[in-house]
Short mmCIF file of C-alpha atoms in Angstrom, two decimals:
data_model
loop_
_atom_site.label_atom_id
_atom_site.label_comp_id
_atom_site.label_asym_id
_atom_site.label_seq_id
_atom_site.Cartn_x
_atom_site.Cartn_y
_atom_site.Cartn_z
CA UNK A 25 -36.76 196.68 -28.40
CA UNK A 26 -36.63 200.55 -28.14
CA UNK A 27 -39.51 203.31 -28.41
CA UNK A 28 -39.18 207.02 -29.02
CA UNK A 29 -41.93 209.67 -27.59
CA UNK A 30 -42.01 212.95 -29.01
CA UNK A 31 -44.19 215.06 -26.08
CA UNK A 32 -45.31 217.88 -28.78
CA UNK A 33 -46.79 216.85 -31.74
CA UNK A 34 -47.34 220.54 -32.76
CA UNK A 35 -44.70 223.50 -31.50
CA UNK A 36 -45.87 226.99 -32.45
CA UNK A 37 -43.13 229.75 -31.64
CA UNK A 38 -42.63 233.39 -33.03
CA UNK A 39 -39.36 234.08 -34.53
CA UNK A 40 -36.38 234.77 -32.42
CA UNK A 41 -37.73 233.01 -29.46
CA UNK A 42 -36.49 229.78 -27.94
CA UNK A 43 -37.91 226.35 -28.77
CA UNK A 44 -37.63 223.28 -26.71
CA UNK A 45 -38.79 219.74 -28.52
CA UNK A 46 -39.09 216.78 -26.37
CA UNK A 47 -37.97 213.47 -26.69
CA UNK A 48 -37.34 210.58 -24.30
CA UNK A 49 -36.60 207.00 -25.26
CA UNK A 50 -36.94 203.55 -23.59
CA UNK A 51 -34.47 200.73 -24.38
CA UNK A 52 -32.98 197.90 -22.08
CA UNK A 53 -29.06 198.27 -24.06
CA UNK A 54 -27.48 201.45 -24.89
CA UNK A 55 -28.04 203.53 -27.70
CA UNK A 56 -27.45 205.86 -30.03
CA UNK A 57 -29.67 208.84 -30.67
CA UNK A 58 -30.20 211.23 -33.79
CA UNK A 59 -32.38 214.20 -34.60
CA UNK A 60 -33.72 214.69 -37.82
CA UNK A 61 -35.60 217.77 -39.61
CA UNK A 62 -37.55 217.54 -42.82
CA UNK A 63 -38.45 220.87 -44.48
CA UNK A 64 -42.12 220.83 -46.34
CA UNK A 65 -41.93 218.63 -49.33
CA UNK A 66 -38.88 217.54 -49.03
CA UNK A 67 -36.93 214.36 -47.42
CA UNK A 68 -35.24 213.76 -43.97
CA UNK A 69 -31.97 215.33 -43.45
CA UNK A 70 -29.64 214.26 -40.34
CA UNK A 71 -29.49 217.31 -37.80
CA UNK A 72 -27.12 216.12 -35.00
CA UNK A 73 -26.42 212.89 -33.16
CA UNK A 74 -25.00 211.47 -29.80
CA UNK A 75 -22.93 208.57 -30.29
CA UNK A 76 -20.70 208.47 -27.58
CA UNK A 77 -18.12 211.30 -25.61
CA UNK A 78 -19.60 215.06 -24.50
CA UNK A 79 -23.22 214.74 -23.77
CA UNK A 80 -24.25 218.04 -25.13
CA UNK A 81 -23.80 218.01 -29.29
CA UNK A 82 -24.76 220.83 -31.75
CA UNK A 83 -25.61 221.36 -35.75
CA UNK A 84 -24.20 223.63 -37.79
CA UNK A 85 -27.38 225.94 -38.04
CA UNK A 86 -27.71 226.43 -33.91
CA UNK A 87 -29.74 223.84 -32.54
CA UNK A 88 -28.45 221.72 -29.81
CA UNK A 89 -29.17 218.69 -27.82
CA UNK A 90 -28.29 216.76 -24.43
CA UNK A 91 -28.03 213.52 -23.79
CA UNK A 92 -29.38 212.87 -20.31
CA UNK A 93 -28.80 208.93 -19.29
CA UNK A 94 -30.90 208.79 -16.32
CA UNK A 95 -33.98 210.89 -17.55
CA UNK A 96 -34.03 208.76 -20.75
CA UNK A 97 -34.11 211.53 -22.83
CA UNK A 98 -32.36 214.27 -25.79
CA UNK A 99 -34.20 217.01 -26.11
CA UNK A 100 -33.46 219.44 -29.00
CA UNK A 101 -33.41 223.34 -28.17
CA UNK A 102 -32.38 226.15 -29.78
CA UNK A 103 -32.07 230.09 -28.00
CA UNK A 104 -33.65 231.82 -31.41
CA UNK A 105 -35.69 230.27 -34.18
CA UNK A 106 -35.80 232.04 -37.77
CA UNK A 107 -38.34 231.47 -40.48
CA UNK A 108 -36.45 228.96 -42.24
CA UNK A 109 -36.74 226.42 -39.19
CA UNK A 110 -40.36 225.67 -40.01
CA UNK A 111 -40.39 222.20 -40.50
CA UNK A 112 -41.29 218.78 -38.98
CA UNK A 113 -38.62 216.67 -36.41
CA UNK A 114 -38.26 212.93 -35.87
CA UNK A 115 -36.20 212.19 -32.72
CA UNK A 116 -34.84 208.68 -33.27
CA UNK A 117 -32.98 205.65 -31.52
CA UNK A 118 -30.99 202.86 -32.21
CA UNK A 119 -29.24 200.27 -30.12
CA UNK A 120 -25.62 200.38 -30.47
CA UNK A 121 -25.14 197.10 -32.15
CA UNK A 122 -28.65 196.92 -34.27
CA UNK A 123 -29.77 198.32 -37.70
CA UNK A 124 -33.07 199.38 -36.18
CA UNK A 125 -33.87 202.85 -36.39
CA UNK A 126 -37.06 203.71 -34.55
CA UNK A 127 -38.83 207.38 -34.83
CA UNK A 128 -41.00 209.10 -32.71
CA UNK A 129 -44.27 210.39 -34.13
CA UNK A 130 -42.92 213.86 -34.87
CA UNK A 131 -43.04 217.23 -33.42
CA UNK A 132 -43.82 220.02 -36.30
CA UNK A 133 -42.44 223.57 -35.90
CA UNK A 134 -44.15 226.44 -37.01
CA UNK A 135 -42.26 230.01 -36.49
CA UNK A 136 -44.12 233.22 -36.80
CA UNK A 137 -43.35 236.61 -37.31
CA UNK B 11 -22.74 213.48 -55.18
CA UNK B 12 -26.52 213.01 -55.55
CA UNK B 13 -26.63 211.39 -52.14
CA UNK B 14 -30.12 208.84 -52.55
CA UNK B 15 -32.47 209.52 -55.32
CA UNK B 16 -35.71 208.15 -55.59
CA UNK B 17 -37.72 207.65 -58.62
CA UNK B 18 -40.83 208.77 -58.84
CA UNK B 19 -41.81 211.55 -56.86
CA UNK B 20 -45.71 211.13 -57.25
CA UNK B 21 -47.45 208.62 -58.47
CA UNK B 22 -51.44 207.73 -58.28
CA UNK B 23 -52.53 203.72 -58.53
CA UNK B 24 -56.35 202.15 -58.24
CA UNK B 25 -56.25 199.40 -56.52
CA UNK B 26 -55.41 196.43 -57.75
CA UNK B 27 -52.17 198.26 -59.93
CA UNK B 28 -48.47 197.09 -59.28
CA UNK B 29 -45.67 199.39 -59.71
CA UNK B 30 -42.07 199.40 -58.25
CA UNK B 31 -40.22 202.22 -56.29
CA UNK B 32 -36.91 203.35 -57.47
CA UNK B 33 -33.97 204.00 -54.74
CA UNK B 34 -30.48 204.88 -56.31
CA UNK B 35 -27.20 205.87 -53.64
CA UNK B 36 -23.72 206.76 -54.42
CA UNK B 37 -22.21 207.23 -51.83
CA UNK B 38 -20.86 203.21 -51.91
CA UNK B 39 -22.93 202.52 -48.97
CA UNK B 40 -23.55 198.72 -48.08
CA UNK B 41 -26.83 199.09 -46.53
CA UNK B 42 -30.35 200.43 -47.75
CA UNK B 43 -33.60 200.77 -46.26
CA UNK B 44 -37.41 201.46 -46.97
CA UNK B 45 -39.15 203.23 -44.99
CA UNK B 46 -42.76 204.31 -45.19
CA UNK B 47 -44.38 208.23 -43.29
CA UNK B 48 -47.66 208.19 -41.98
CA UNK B 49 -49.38 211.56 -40.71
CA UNK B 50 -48.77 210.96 -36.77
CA UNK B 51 -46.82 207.43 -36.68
CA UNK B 52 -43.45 208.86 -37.50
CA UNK B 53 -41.33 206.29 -40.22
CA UNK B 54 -41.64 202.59 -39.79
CA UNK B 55 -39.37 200.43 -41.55
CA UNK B 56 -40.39 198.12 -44.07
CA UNK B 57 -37.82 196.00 -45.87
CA UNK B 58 -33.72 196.50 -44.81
CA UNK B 59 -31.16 195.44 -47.04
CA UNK B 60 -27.33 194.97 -44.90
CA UNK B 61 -25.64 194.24 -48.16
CA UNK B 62 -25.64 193.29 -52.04
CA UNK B 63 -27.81 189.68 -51.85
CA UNK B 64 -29.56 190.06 -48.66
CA UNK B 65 -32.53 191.52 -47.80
CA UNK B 66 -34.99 191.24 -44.34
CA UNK B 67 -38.50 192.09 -43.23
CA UNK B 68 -38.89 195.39 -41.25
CA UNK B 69 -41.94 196.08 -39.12
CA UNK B 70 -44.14 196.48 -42.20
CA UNK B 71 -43.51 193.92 -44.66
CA UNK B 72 -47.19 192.67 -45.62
CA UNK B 73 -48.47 193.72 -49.27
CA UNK B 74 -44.36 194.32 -50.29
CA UNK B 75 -41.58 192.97 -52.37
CA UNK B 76 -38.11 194.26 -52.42
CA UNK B 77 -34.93 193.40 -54.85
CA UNK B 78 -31.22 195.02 -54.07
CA UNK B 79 -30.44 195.19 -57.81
CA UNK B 80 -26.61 195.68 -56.87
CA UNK B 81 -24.53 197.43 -54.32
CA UNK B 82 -26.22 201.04 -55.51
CA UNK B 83 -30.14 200.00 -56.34
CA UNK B 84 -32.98 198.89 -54.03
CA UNK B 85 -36.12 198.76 -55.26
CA UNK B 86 -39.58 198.43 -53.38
CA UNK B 87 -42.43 196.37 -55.21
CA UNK B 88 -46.10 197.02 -55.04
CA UNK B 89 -47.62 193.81 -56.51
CA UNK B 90 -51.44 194.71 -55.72
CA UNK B 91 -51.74 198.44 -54.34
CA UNK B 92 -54.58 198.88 -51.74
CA UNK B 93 -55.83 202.01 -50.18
CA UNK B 94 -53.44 201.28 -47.06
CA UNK B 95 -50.73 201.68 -49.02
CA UNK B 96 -51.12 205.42 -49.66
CA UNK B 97 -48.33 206.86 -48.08
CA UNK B 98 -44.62 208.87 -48.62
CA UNK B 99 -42.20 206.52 -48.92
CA UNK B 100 -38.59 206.65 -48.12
CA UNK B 101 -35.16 205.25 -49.26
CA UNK B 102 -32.23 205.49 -46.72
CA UNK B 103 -28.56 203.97 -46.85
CA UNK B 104 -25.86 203.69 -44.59
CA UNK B 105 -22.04 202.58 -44.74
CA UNK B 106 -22.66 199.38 -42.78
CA UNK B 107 -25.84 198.54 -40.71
CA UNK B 108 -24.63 200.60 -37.59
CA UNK B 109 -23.83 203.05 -39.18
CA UNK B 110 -25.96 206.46 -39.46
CA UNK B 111 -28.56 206.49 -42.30
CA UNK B 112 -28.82 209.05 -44.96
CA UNK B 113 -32.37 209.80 -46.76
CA UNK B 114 -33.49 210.44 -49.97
CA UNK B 115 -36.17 212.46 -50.96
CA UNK B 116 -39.07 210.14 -50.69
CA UNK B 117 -42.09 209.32 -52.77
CA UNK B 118 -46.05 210.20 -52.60
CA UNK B 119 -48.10 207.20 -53.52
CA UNK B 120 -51.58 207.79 -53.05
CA UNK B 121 -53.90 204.61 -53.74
CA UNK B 122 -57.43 205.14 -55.07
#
């Protein structure tokens, strides 16, 4: 079985600053790893993803995260937050050959003028 | 493409009501998934669906029924709502099981 902890369950950060969210991950079998955001009232949309090759892998709208075997962990970063990142993010893990998708608790960005 | 819809948005029960969860995808994915969001506990899965006829328990089965109506449908049954069950529930599908999953845009139950 595999567990996800999110270190920050609440991230304030003014705009154009960096953010750093936290995730590490236990499992005895390799995995796969996703990040997902989910604006306010709305569903969970997939942000990025390491499934195999270059540890480091980027979205579209800047953020970016590293895979890091022996520390367990992918956290998600990104050099300048706007407005429009305000939301909540679910780290998540699954084993390579398993349906099970398991979340961390959630870290929930709020950016500030 | 709609991606996964979910029918209704919001809905209010007392205890004691039934009422089923709609999850529709088009995308011609083989697996679905319902998931349920609690404030602090991230998404836990409750029912998983690989493909059109089978369906298995997730971590939080208890007080649910599920039917995969066909290869696009996958419904979640409430057969005797309790307070516990107030929650936003989601509907995910993938291509195949390992495969990544896509959400829809979930549904607030709140159970009086």
């Amino acid at each position: 079985a595999q567990s996800v902890t999110q270190l920050d369950s609440q991230v304030p950060v003014f705009e154009e600053a960096p953010v750093e969210l936290r995730c590490n991950y236990s499992s005895s079998v390799s995995v796969y790893l996703f990040w997902y955001v989910q604006y306010p009232n709305q569903g969970l949309q997939l942000l990025l993803k390491y499934l195999s090759g270059s540890t480091l892998v980027e979205s579209i709208n800047g953020f970016e995260a590293e895979f890091n075997k022996s520390q367990t962990s992918f956290h998600l970063r990104k050099p300048s937050v706007h407005i429009s990142d305000t939301a909540e993010y679910f780290c998540a893990v699954r084993s390579r050959n398993d349906y099970k998708l398991s979340f961390g608790a959630g870290t929930t960005v709020t950016v500030r003028a | 493409n709609a991606g996964v819809t979910q029918t209704p948005k919001f809905q209010v029960l007392k205890t004691g009501q039934s009422m089923t969860l709609q999850c529709a995808q088009d995308m011609n994915h083989n697996s679905m998934y319902w998931y349920r969001q609690d404030p602090g506990m991230g998404l836990r899965l409750i029912y998983y669906s690989a493909s059109e006829g089978t369906t298995d328990k997730g971590e939080v089965p208890n007080g649910y029924n599920v039917s995969r109506l066909n290869k696009r449908e996958f419904s979640l049954r409430l057969e005797s709502a309790a307070p516990s069950q107030t929650s936003v529930y989601f509907c995910a599908s993938s291509l195949t099981s390992v495969e990544t999953q896509y959400f829809g845009p979930g549904t607030r139950l709140l159970v009086l």
